[in-house]
Amino acid sequence: MKLAVTGKGGVGKTTLTALLAAALCDTGKKVVAIDADPNTSLAACMGHPTPDSIRPLVEIKELIEERTGVKPGTIGGMFQLNPFVEDIPDKYAVEIAGIRVLVAGGIKNGGAGCYCPENSLLRALVSHLLVDADVALVLDMEAGLEHLSRGTVRAVDALLVVTEPSMRGIETARRIRKLAGDIGLKRLYGVGNKIRSRTDEDFLRDTLPGWEFAGYLPYDDGIRKADMEGRSVLSGASKETVDIVKRLAEFIAGRLTLA
């Protein structure tokens, strides 16, 4: 299962990524979670004791130069479009609760020439993991839309669009769906988050007609407290939330089996 999680900033996509990775790990799968958001927070969300000590891959200049043949920050010249990346998960991932976590950092705008080597490395890494049949992959994408405009997640099995019951979240979700269609990504599912009542669920269904929702996560005060205290969201999530995420993963697995 290869999943990408996106949505407006602050809707809970990193929390869902962490919970999904844990749910897949609990089924015995080898799980890799990638933090591809410039505001890297997945490792902290999952309870790593010193997340600031993890160097994002886009900042490891010696690795990028070694694999692409071009020193980061240079403009022009030839660089390796398909660099060797198979050893990166073993060498650079940190293990948290049985899950290998890679902090990619933001995949920079493709129009900025000085970032081309970084893009090449990260795209090759994601492509490698997408075809690794032994790995369940969960991508925590940057907030908003920019990664979709480049087609970074075209090859994932499904795109999960997290939204809360707010018009700003809804508008972002609508734009994401349009861009996903533009790059040919057909399996897109909504995930409602911070749901306080049936009215919130109805609001999402009414404002996003035609969407298929994989699940609705309740507003979980335990997650909020864990975040405030710097603990893993996995330690704060209620049993109800954990069970819903497990059912969400089963729902998606069922849809992929039918596809």
mmCIF file of C-alpha atoms in Angstrom:
data_model
loop_
_atom_site.group_PDB
_atom_site.id
_atom_site.type_symbol
_atom_site.label_atom_id
_atom_site.label_comp_id
_atom_site.label_asym_id
_atom_site.label_seq_id
_atom_site.Cartn_x
_atom_site.Cartn_y
_atom_site.Cartn_z
ATOM 1 C CA MET A 1 0.000 0.000 0.000
ATOM 2 C CA LYS A 2 1.436 3.351 -1.076
ATOM 3 C CA LEU A 3 -0.422 6.349 0.324
ATOM 4 C CA ALA A 4 0.065 10.105 0.205
ATOM 5 C CA VAL A 5 -1.594 12.397 2.739
ATOM 6 C CA THR A 6 -2.301 16.031 1.956
ATOM 7 C CA GLY A 7 -4.576 18.915 2.880
ATOM 8 C CA LYS A 8 -4.563 22.460 4.168
ATOM 9 C CA GLY A 9 -2.005 23.305 6.816
ATOM 10 C CA GLY A 10 -3.272 22.570 10.304
ATOM 11 C CA VAL A 11 -5.974 20.059 9.398
ATOM 12 C CA GLY A 12 -4.087 17.127 10.925
ATOM 13 C CA LYS A 13 -2.412 15.449 7.970
ATOM 14 C CA THR A 14 0.812 14.759 9.885
ATOM 15 C CA THR A 15 -1.191 13.251 12.740
ATOM 16 C CA LEU A 16 -3.048 11.014 10.284
ATOM 17 C CA THR A 17 0.247 9.987 8.654
ATOM 18 C CA ALA A 18 1.634 8.919 12.029
ATOM 19 C CA LEU A 19 -1.515 7.012 12.978
ATOM 20 C CA LEU A 20 -1.743 5.327 9.569
ATOM 21 C CA ALA A 21 1.895 4.251 9.707
ATOM 22 C CA ALA A 22 1.306 2.762 13.153
ATOM 23 C CA ALA A 23 -1.852 0.972 11.988
ATOM 24 C CA LEU A 24 -0.013 -0.582 9.043
ATOM 25 C CA CYS A 25 2.917 -1.549 11.265
ATOM 26 C CA ASP A 26 0.542 -3.302 13.647
ATOM 27 C CA THR A 27 -0.515 -5.609 10.790
ATOM 28 C CA GLY A 28 3.072 -6.808 10.418
ATOM 29 C CA LYS A 29 3.985 -4.732 7.373
ATOM 30 C CA LYS A 30 7.371 -3.094 6.860
ATOM 31 C CA VAL A 31 6.463 0.584 6.947
ATOM 32 C CA VAL A 32 8.360 3.620 5.700
ATOM 33 C CA ALA A 33 6.954 7.060 6.456
ATOM 34 C CA ILE A 34 8.379 10.056 4.599
ATOM 35 C CA ASP A 35 8.113 13.618 5.831
ATOM 36 C CA ALA A 36 8.063 15.640 2.604
ATOM 37 C CA ASP A 37 6.790 18.831 4.222
ATOM 38 C CA PRO A 38 9.220 21.774 4.446
ATOM 39 C CA ASN A 39 7.967 22.285 8.015
ATOM 40 C CA THR A 40 9.251 18.898 9.100
ATOM 41 C CA SER A 41 7.294 17.644 12.114
ATOM 42 C CA LEU A 42 6.495 13.982 11.501
ATOM 43 C CA ALA A 43 9.345 12.616 13.637
ATOM 44 C CA ALA A 44 8.336 14.857 16.533
ATOM 45 C CA CYS A 45 4.698 13.883 16.058
ATOM 46 C CA MET A 46 5.718 10.234 16.319
ATOM 47 C CA GLY A 47 7.701 10.807 19.499
ATOM 48 C CA HIS A 48 11.344 11.001 18.412
ATOM 49 C CA PRO A 49 13.244 12.428 21.417
ATOM 50 C CA THR A 50 15.469 14.793 19.386
ATOM 51 C CA PRO A 51 13.733 15.515 16.063
ATOM 52 C CA ASP A 52 15.885 18.586 15.424
ATOM 53 C CA SER A 53 18.931 16.324 15.216
ATOM 54 C CA ILE A 54 17.592 14.650 12.060
ATOM 55 C CA ARG A 55 19.041 16.263 8.949
ATOM 56 C CA PRO A 56 16.522 16.489 6.101
ATOM 57 C CA LEU A 57 17.828 14.725 3.021
ATOM 58 C CA VAL A 58 17.647 17.924 0.971
ATOM 59 C CA GLU A 59 20.189 19.455 3.357
ATOM 60 C CA ILE A 60 22.753 16.635 3.197
ATOM 61 C CA LYS A 61 24.839 18.284 0.498
ATOM 62 C CA GLU A 62 27.551 15.624 0.437
ATOM 63 C CA LEU A 63 24.955 12.904 -0.230
ATOM 64 C CA ILE A 64 23.285 14.884 -2.998
ATOM 65 C CA GLU A 65 26.604 15.631 -4.692
ATOM 66 C CA GLU A 66 27.760 12.021 -4.386
ATOM 67 C CA ARG A 67 24.574 10.595 -5.906
ATOM 68 C CA THR A 68 23.755 13.218 -8.543
ATOM 69 C CA GLY A 69 27.220 14.399 -9.500
ATOM 70 C CA VAL A 70 26.316 18.044 -8.898
ATOM 71 C CA LYS A 71 27.041 20.198 -5.882
ATOM 72 C CA PRO A 72 23.845 21.660 -4.402
ATOM 73 C CA GLY A 73 23.518 25.381 -4.976
ATOM 74 C CA THR A 74 25.091 25.323 -8.408
ATOM 75 C CA ILE A 75 23.182 26.378 -11.486
ATOM 76 C CA GLY A 76 23.473 24.606 -14.820
ATOM 77 C CA GLY A 77 25.510 21.539 -15.669
ATOM 78 C CA MET A 78 24.536 17.907 -16.018
ATOM 79 C CA PHE A 79 23.328 15.800 -13.110
ATOM 80 C CA GLN A 80 22.134 12.235 -12.626
ATOM 81 C CA LEU A 81 18.386 11.984 -13.138
ATOM 82 C CA ASN A 82 18.203 8.471 -11.675
ATOM 83 C CA PRO A 83 20.693 8.436 -8.799
ATOM 84 C CA PHE A 84 21.301 5.341 -6.693
ATOM 85 C CA VAL A 85 18.955 5.492 -3.695
ATOM 86 C CA GLU A 86 18.328 1.892 -2.592
ATOM 87 C CA ASP A 87 20.535 2.210 0.489
ATOM 88 C CA ILE A 88 19.077 5.514 1.708
ATOM 89 C CA PRO A 89 16.255 4.071 3.858
ATOM 90 C CA ASP A 90 18.721 1.849 5.730
ATOM 91 C CA LYS A 91 21.354 4.558 6.159
ATOM 92 C CA TYR A 92 19.288 7.667 6.812
ATOM 93 C CA ALA A 93 15.951 6.595 8.263
ATOM 94 C CA VAL A 94 15.317 6.750 11.993
ATOM 95 C CA GLU A 95 13.263 3.982 13.547
ATOM 96 C CA ILE A 96 10.337 5.011 15.699
ATOM 97 C CA ALA A 97 8.079 2.350 17.195
ATOM 98 C CA GLY A 98 9.091 -0.112 14.472
ATOM 99 C CA ILE A 99 8.511 2.384 11.652
ATOM 100 C CA ARG A 100 11.326 3.730 9.491
ATOM 101 C CA VAL A 101 10.945 7.494 9.179
ATOM 102 C CA LEU A 102 12.745 9.498 6.500
ATOM 103 C CA VAL A 103 12.835 13.274 6.761
ATOM 104 C CA ALA A 104 13.039 14.434 3.166
ATOM 105 C CA GLY A 105 12.367 18.107 3.729
ATOM 106 C CA GLY A 106 10.568 20.191 1.163
ATOM 107 C CA ILE A 107 10.895 19.143 -2.461
ATOM 108 C CA LYS A 108 11.664 22.567 -3.837
ATOM 109 C CA ASN A 109 9.998 24.332 -6.732
ATOM 110 C CA GLY A 110 11.071 22.729 -9.984
ATOM 111 C CA GLY A 111 11.570 26.142 -11.525
ATOM 112 C CA ALA A 112 14.437 26.935 -9.177
ATOM 113 C CA GLY A 113 17.461 25.559 -11.009
ATOM 114 C CA CYS A 114 19.708 25.418 -7.963
ATOM 115 C CA TYR A 115 17.404 22.827 -6.423
ATOM 116 C CA CYS A 116 17.358 20.394 -9.334
ATOM 117 C CA PRO A 117 19.862 17.913 -7.797
ATOM 118 C CA GLU A 118 17.822 17.776 -4.581
ATOM 119 C CA ASN A 119 14.638 17.156 -6.544
ATOM 120 C CA SER A 120 16.316 14.421 -8.550
ATOM 121 C CA LEU A 121 17.409 12.566 -5.424
ATOM 122 C CA LEU A 122 14.056 12.776 -3.641
ATOM 123 C CA ARG A 123 12.026 11.824 -6.699
ATOM 124 C CA ALA A 124 14.267 8.814 -7.272
ATOM 125 C CA LEU A 125 13.888 7.797 -3.630
ATOM 126 C CA VAL A 126 10.102 8.048 -3.693
ATOM 127 C CA SER A 127 9.972 6.195 -7.030
ATOM 128 C CA HIS A 128 12.136 3.397 -5.602
ATOM 129 C CA LEU A 129 9.894 2.981 -2.566
ATOM 130 C CA LEU A 130 6.765 3.096 -4.722
ATOM 131 C CA VAL A 131 7.861 -0.030 -6.582
ATOM 132 C CA ASP A 132 9.189 -1.892 -3.528
ATOM 133 C CA ALA A 133 6.529 -4.536 -2.999
ATOM 134 C CA ASP A 134 7.796 -5.319 0.507
ATOM 135 C CA VAL A 135 7.241 -1.806 1.856
ATOM 136 C CA ALA A 136 4.082 0.004 2.912
ATOM 137 C CA LEU A 137 4.737 3.684 2.207
ATOM 138 C CA VAL A 138 3.013 6.701 3.748
ATOM 139 C CA LEU A 139 3.955 10.161 2.454
ATOM 140 C CA ASP A 140 3.248 13.235 4.550
ATOM 141 C CA MET A 141 3.099 15.845 1.811
ATOM 142 C CA GLU A 142 3.475 19.582 2.181
ATOM 143 C CA ALA A 143 0.347 21.575 2.951
ATOM 144 C CA GLY A 144 -1.629 22.760 -0.028
ATOM 145 C CA LEU A 145 -1.138 22.020 -3.689
ATOM 146 C CA GLU A 146 2.389 22.603 -4.947
ATOM 147 C CA HIS A 147 3.506 18.957 -4.892
ATOM 148 C CA LEU A 148 0.520 17.978 -7.033
ATOM 149 C CA SER A 149 1.293 20.560 -9.691
ATOM 150 C CA ARG A 150 4.571 18.719 -10.321
ATOM 151 C CA GLY A 151 2.975 15.280 -10.276
ATOM 152 C CA THR A 152 5.145 14.057 -7.388
ATOM 153 C CA VAL A 153 2.474 11.654 -6.141
ATOM 154 C CA ARG A 154 1.185 10.417 -9.513
ATOM 155 C CA ALA A 155 2.222 6.834 -8.816
ATOM 156 C CA VAL A 156 0.743 6.373 -5.343
ATOM 157 C CA ASP A 157 -2.092 3.926 -4.809
ATOM 158 C CA ALA A 158 -4.303 6.538 -3.203
ATOM 159 C CA LEU A 159 -4.286 10.173 -2.166
ATOM 160 C CA LEU A 160 -5.922 10.980 1.166
ATOM 161 C CA VAL A 161 -7.162 14.553 1.424
ATOM 162 C CA VAL A 162 -7.598 15.541 5.054
ATOM 163 C CA THR A 163 -10.045 18.318 5.798
ATOM 164 C CA GLU A 164 -11.719 19.738 8.847
ATOM 165 C CA PRO A 165 -15.248 21.159 8.855
ATOM 166 C CA SER A 166 -14.243 24.656 7.703
ATOM 167 C CA MET A 167 -14.685 26.484 4.413
ATOM 168 C CA ARG A 168 -10.942 27.083 4.040
ATOM 169 C CA GLY A 169 -10.282 23.397 4.408
ATOM 170 C CA ILE A 170 -13.061 22.626 1.939
ATOM 171 C CA GLU A 171 -11.719 25.048 -0.687
ATOM 172 C CA THR A 172 -8.241 23.552 -0.456
ATOM 173 C CA ALA A 173 -9.685 20.044 -0.768
ATOM 174 C CA ARG A 174 -11.584 21.039 -3.906
ATOM 175 C CA ARG A 175 -8.467 22.468 -5.553
ATOM 176 C CA ILE A 176 -6.458 19.382 -4.636
ATOM 177 C CA ARG A 177 -9.064 17.141 -6.257
ATOM 178 C CA LYS A 178 -8.937 19.167 -9.461
ATOM 179 C CA LEU A 179 -5.152 19.007 -9.634
ATOM 180 C CA ALA A 180 -5.195 15.288 -8.822
ATOM 181 C CA GLY A 181 -7.508 14.778 -11.797
ATOM 182 C CA ASP A 182 -5.206 16.840 -13.988
ATOM 183 C CA ILE A 183 -2.280 14.472 -13.329
ATOM 184 C CA GLY A 184 -4.418 11.350 -13.715
ATOM 185 C CA LEU A 185 -4.625 10.360 -10.054
ATOM 186 C CA LYS A 186 -7.991 8.658 -9.858
ATOM 187 C CA ARG A 187 -8.064 7.129 -6.356
ATOM 188 C CA LEU A 188 -8.663 10.053 -4.043
ATOM 189 C CA TYR A 189 -10.470 9.788 -0.736
ATOM 190 C CA GLY A 190 -11.521 12.392 1.778
ATOM 191 C CA VAL A 191 -10.762 12.065 5.465
ATOM 192 C CA GLY A 192 -12.732 14.234 7.853
ATOM 193 C CA ASN A 193 -10.800 15.311 10.938
ATOM 194 C CA LYS A 194 -11.589 17.148 14.176
ATOM 195 C CA ILE A 195 -15.188 15.992 13.951
ATOM 196 C CA ARG A 196 -17.259 16.971 16.987
ATOM 197 C CA SER A 197 -20.748 15.921 15.884
ATOM 198 C CA ARG A 198 -22.811 14.341 13.115
ATOM 199 C CA THR A 199 -23.454 17.888 11.953
ATOM 200 C CA ASP A 200 -19.746 18.218 11.110
ATOM 201 C CA GLU A 201 -19.876 15.024 9.029
ATOM 202 C CA ASP A 202 -22.987 16.263 7.215
ATOM 203 C CA PHE A 203 -21.247 19.578 6.509
ATOM 204 C CA LEU A 204 -18.337 17.800 4.802
ATOM 205 C CA ARG A 205 -20.615 15.562 2.747
ATOM 206 C CA ASP A 206 -22.836 18.485 1.721
ATOM 207 C CA THR A 207 -19.959 20.783 0.748
ATOM 208 C CA LEU A 208 -17.990 18.035 -1.017
ATOM 209 C CA PRO A 209 -20.712 16.248 -3.009
ATOM 210 C CA GLY A 210 -19.530 13.229 -4.939
ATOM 211 C CA TRP A 211 -16.551 12.637 -2.658
ATOM 212 C CA GLU A 212 -15.919 9.221 -1.155
ATOM 213 C CA PHE A 213 -14.818 9.559 2.458
ATOM 214 C CA ALA A 214 -12.549 6.878 3.881
ATOM 215 C CA GLY A 215 -13.406 7.881 7.437
ATOM 216 C CA TYR A 216 -14.112 10.598 9.966
ATOM 217 C CA LEU A 217 -11.765 11.161 12.889
ATOM 218 C CA PRO A 218 -13.154 12.721 16.056
ATOM 219 C CA TYR A 219 -11.719 15.789 17.723
ATOM 220 C CA ASP A 220 -9.320 14.040 20.102
ATOM 221 C CA ASP A 221 -8.291 16.042 23.152
ATOM 222 C CA GLY A 222 -5.705 13.401 24.025
ATOM 223 C CA ILE A 223 -3.849 14.116 20.784
ATOM 224 C CA ARG A 224 -3.939 17.847 21.498
ATOM 225 C CA LYS A 225 -2.516 17.322 24.993
ATOM 226 C CA ALA A 226 0.190 14.959 23.726
ATOM 227 C CA ASP A 227 1.247 17.539 21.157
ATOM 228 C CA MET A 228 1.388 20.301 23.770
ATOM 229 C CA GLU A 229 3.530 18.114 26.020
ATOM 230 C CA GLY A 230 5.873 17.053 23.219
ATOM 231 C CA ARG A 231 4.764 13.429 23.364
ATOM 232 C CA SER A 232 3.951 11.113 20.496
ATOM 233 C CA VAL A 233 0.424 11.504 19.184
ATOM 234 C CA LEU A 234 0.316 7.711 19.294
ATOM 235 C CA SER A 235 0.462 7.915 23.085
ATOM 236 C CA GLY A 236 -2.354 10.440 23.253
ATOM 237 C CA ALA A 237 -4.786 9.092 20.675
ATOM 238 C CA SER A 238 -7.964 7.584 22.076
ATOM 239 C CA LYS A 239 -8.926 3.985 21.356
ATOM 240 C CA GLU A 240 -11.777 5.340 19.234
ATOM 241 C CA THR A 241 -9.366 7.302 17.045
ATOM 242 C CA VAL A 242 -6.954 4.377 16.706
ATOM 243 C CA ASP A 243 -9.782 2.004 15.763
ATOM 244 C CA ILE A 244 -11.131 4.445 13.157
ATOM 245 C CA VAL A 245 -7.698 4.760 11.548
ATOM 246 C CA LYS A 246 -7.379 0.969 11.416
ATOM 247 C CA ARG A 247 -10.770 0.730 9.707
ATOM 248 C CA LEU A 248 -9.719 3.534 7.360
ATOM 249 C CA ALA A 249 -6.634 1.533 6.315
ATOM 250 C CA GLU A 250 -8.784 -1.569 5.807
ATOM 251 C CA PHE A 251 -11.242 0.468 3.723
ATOM 252 C CA ILE A 252 -8.493 1.674 1.401
ATOM 253 C CA ALA A 253 -6.961 -1.809 1.153
ATOM 254 C CA GLY A 254 -10.374 -3.120 0.113
ATOM 255 C CA ARG A 255 -10.741 -0.458 -2.563
ATOM 256 C CA LEU A 256 -7.302 -1.257 -3.963
ATOM 257 C CA THR A 257 -8.168 -4.965 -4.066
ATOM 258 C CA LEU A 258 -11.272 -4.180 -6.114
ATOM 259 C CA ALA A 259 -9.409 -1.841 -8.489
#
